[in-house]
PDB file of C-alpha atoms in Angstrom:
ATOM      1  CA  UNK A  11      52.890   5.181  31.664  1.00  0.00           C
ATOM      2  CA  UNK A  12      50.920   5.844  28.756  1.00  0.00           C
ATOM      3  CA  UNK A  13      52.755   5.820  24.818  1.00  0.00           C
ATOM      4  CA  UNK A  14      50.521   7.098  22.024  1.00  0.00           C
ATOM      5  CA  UNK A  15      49.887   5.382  19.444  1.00  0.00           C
ATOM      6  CA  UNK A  16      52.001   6.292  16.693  1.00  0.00           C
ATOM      7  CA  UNK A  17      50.354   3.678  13.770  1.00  0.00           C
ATOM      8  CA  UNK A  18      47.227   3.911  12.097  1.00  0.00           C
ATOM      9  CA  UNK A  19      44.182   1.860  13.706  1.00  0.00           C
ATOM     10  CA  UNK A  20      43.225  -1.651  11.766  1.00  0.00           C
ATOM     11  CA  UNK A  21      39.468  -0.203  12.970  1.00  0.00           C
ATOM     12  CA  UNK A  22      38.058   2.283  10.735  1.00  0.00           C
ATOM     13  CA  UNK A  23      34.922   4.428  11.623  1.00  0.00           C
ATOM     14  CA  UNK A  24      32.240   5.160   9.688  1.00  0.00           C
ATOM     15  CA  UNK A  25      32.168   8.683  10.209  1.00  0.00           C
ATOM     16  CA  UNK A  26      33.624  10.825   7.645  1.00  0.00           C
ATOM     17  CA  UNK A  27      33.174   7.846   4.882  1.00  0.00           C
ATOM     18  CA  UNK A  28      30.795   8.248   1.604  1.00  0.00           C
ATOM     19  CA  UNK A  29      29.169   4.472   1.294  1.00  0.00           C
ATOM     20  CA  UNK A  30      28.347   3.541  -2.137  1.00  0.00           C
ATOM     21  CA  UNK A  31      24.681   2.247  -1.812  1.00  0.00           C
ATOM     22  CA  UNK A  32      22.145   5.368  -1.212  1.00  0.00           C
ATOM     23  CA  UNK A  33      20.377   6.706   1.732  1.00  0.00           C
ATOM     24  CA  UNK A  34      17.016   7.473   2.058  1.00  0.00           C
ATOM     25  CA  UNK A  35      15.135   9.744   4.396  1.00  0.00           C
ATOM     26  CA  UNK A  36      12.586   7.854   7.367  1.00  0.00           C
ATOM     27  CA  UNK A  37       9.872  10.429   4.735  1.00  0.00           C
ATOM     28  CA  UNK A  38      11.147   8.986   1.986  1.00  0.00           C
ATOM     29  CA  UNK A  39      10.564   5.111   3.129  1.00  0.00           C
ATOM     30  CA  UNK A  40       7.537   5.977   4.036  1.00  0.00           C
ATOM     31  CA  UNK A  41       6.465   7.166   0.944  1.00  0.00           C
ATOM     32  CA  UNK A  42       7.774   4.386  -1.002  1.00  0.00           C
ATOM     33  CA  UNK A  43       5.657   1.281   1.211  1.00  0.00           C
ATOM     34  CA  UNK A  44       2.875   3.782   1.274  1.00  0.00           C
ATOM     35  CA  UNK A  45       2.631   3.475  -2.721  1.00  0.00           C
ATOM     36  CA  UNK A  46       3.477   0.132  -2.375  1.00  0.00           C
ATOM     37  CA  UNK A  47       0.062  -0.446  -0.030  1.00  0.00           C
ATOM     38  CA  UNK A  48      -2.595   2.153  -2.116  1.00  0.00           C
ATOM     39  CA  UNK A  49      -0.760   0.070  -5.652  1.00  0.00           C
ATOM     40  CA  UNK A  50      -1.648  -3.440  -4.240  1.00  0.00           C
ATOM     41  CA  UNK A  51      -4.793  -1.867  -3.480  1.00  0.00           C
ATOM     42  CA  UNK A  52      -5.471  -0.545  -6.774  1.00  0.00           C
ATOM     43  CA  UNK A  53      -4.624  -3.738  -8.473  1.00  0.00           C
ATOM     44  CA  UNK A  54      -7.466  -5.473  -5.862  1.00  0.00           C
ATOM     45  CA  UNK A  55     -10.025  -3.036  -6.669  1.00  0.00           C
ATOM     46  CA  UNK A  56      -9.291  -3.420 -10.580  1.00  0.00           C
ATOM     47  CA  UNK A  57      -9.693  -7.524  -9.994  1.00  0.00           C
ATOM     48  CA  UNK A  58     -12.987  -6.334  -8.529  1.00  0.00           C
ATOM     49  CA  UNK A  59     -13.646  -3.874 -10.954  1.00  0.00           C
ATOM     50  CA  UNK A  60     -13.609  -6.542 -13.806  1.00  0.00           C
ATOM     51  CA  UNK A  61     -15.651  -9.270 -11.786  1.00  0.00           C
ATOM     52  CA  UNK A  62     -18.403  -6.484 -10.838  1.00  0.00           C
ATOM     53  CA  UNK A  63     -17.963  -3.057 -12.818  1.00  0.00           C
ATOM     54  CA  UNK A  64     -19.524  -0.387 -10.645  1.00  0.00           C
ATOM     55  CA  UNK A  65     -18.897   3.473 -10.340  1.00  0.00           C
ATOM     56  CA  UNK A  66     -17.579   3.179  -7.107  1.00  0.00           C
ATOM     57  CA  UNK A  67     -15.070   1.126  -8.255  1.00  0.00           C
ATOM     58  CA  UNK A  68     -14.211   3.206 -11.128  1.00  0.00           C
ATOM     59  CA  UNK A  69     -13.856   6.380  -8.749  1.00  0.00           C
ATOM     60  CA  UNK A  70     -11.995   4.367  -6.369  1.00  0.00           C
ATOM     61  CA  UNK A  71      -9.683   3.134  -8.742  1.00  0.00           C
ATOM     62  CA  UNK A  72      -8.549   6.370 -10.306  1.00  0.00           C
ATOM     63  CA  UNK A  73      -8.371   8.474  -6.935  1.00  0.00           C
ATOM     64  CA  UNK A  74      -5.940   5.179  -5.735  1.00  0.00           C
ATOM     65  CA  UNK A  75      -3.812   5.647  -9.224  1.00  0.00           C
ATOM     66  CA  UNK A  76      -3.652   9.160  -8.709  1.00  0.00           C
ATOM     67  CA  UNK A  77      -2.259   9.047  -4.816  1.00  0.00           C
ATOM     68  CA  UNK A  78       0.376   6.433  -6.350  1.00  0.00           C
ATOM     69  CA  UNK A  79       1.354   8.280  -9.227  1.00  0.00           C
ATOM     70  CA  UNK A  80       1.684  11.252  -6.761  1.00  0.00           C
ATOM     71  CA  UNK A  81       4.049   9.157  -3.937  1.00  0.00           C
ATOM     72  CA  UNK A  82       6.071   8.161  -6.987  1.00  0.00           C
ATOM     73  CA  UNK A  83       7.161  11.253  -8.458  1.00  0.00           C
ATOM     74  CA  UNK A  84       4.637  11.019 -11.458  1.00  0.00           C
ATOM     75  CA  UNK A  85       4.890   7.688 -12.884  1.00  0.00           C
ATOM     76  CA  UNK A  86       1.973   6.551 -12.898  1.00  0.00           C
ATOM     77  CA  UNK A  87       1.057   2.490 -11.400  1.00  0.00           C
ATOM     78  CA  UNK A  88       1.057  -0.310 -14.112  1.00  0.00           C
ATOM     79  CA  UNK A  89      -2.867  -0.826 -14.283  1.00  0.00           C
ATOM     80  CA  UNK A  90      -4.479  -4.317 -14.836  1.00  0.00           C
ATOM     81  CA  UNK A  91      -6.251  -4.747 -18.599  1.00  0.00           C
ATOM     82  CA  UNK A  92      -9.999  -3.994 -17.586  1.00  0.00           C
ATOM     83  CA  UNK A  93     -11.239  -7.706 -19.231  1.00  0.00           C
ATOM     84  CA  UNK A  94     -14.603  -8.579 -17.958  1.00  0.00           C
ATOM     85  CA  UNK A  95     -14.220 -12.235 -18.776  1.00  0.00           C
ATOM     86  CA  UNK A  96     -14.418 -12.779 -14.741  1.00  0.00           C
ATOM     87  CA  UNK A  97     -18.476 -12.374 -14.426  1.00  0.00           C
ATOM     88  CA  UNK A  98     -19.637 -15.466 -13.718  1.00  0.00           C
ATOM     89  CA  UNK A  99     -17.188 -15.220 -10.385  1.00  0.00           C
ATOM     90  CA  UNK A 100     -18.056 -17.220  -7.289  1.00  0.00           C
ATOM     91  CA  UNK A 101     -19.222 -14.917  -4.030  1.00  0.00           C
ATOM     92  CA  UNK A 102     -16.369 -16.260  -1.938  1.00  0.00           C
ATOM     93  CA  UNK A 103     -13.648 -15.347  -4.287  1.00  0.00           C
ATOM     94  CA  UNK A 104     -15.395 -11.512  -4.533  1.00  0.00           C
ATOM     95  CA  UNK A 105     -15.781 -11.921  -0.611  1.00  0.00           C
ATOM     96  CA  UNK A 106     -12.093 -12.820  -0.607  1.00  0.00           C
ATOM     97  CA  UNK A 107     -11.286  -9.751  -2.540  1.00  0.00           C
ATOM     98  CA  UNK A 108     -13.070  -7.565  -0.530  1.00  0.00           C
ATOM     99  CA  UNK A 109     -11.253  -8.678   2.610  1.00  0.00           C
ATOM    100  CA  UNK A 110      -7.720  -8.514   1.040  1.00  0.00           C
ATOM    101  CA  UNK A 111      -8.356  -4.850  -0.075  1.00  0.00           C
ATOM    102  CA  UNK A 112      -9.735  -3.757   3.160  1.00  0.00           C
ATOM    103  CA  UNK A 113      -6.733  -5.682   4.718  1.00  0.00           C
ATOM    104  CA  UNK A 114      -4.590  -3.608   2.616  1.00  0.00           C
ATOM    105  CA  UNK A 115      -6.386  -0.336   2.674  1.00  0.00           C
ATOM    106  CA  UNK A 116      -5.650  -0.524   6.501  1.00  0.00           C
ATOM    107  CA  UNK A 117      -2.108  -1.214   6.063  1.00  0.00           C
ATOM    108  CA  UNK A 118      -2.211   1.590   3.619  1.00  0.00           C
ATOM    109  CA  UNK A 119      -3.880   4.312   6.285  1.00  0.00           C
ATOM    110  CA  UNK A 120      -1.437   3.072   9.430  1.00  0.00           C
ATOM    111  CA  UNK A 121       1.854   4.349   7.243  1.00  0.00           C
ATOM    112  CA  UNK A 122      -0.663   7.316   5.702  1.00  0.00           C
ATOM    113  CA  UNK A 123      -0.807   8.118   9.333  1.00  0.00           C
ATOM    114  CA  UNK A 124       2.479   7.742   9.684  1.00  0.00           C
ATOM    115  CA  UNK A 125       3.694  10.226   7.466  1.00  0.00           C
ATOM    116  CA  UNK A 126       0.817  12.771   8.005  1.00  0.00           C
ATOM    117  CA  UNK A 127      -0.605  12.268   4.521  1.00  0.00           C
ATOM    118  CA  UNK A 128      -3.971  13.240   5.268  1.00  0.00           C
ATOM    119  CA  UNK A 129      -5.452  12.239   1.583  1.00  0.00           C
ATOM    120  CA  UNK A 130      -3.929   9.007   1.408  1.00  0.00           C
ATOM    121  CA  UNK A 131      -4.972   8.278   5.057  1.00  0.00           C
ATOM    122  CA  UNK A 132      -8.824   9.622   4.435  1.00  0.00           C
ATOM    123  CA  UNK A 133      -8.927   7.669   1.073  1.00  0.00           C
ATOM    124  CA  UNK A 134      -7.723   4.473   2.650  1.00  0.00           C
ATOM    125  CA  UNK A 135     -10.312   4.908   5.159  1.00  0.00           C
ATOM    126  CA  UNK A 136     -12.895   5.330   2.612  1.00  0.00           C
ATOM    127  CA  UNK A 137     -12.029   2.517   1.060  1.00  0.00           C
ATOM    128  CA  UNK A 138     -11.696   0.212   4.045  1.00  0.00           C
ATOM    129  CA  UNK A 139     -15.484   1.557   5.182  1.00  0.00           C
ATOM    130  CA  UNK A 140     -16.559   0.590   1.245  1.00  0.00           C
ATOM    131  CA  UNK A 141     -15.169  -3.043   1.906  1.00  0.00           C
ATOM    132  CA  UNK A 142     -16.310  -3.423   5.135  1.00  0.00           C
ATOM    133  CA  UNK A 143     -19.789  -2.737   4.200  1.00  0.00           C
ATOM    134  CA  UNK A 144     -19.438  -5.157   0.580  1.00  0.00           C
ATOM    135  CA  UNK A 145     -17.997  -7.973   2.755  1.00  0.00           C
ATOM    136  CA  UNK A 146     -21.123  -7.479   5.184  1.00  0.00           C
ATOM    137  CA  UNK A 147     -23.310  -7.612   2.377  1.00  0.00           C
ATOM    138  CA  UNK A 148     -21.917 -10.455   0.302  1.00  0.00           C
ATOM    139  CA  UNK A 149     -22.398 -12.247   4.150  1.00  0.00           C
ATOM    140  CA  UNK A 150     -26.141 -11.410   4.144  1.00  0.00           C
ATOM    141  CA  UNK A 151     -26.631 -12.237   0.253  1.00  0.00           C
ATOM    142  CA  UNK A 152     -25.254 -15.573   1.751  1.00  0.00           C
ATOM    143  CA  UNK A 153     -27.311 -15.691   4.755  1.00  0.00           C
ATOM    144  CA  UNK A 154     -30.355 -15.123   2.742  1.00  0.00           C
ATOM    145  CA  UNK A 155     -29.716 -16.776   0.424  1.00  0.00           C
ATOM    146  CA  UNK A 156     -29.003 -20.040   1.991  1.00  0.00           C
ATOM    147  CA  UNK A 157     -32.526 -19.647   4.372  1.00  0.00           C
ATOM    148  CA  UNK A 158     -34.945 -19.599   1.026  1.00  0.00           C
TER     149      UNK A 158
END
């Protein structure tokens, strides 16, 4: 009826097998696109830092550097050279800046969430309430602008 099989199997398993790329943890992921988010962030908010210095910014900037240094084991995020040669700026492109960091700054709290990181997700918040309200503004600065 039925005759073992007395050869080895052309079909391996993976079980039992050590790969040779690494593994990492769901956390670990996680922790790696979260950086990835508050660093592309950071490097926004310096871009807006340099076309319109303001404390805010400033604050912003190092609380962001120090949640990425933080997600990545102490090295600390390449930081843009703080030039101010950018000034004379047009709105839109500051308007365009605002909207990309609170784009990202959202991206940034959904994987904060995520992972439970409640000081990640309540400074991505922060800073998507702080864009919000400059991209509103920089609208009305239009608005008015454009009526006198």
């Amino acid at each position: 009826m039925y005759e073992p099989i007395r050869t080895k199997s052309v079909h391996s398993t993976m079980a039992g097998t050590t790969s040779d790329f690494p593994h990492r943890s769901r956390e670990e992921e996680l922790d790696i696109q979260l950086a990835g988010h508050l660093a592309a962030l950071l490097a926004t908010t310096d871009e807006l830092r340099a076309m319109a210095p303001s404390a805010d910014l400033d604050m912003a900037a190092e609380r962001l550097a120090g949640q990425v240094t933080r997600l990545r084991a102490g090295r600390a995020p390449v930081r843009a050279s703080g030039t101010a040669g950018a000034v004379g700026q047009e709105p839109d492109e500051a308007a365009a800046l605002h909207q990309r960091a609170h784009a990202l700054a959202g991206r940034a709290l959904v994987v904060a969430a995520s992972r439970a990181d409640t000081a990640a997700a309540i400074l991505a918040a922060e800073r998507m309430d702080a864009h919000a309200a400059a991209a509103e503004r920089g609208e009305h600065q239009e608005l008015s602008g454009a009526a006198s």
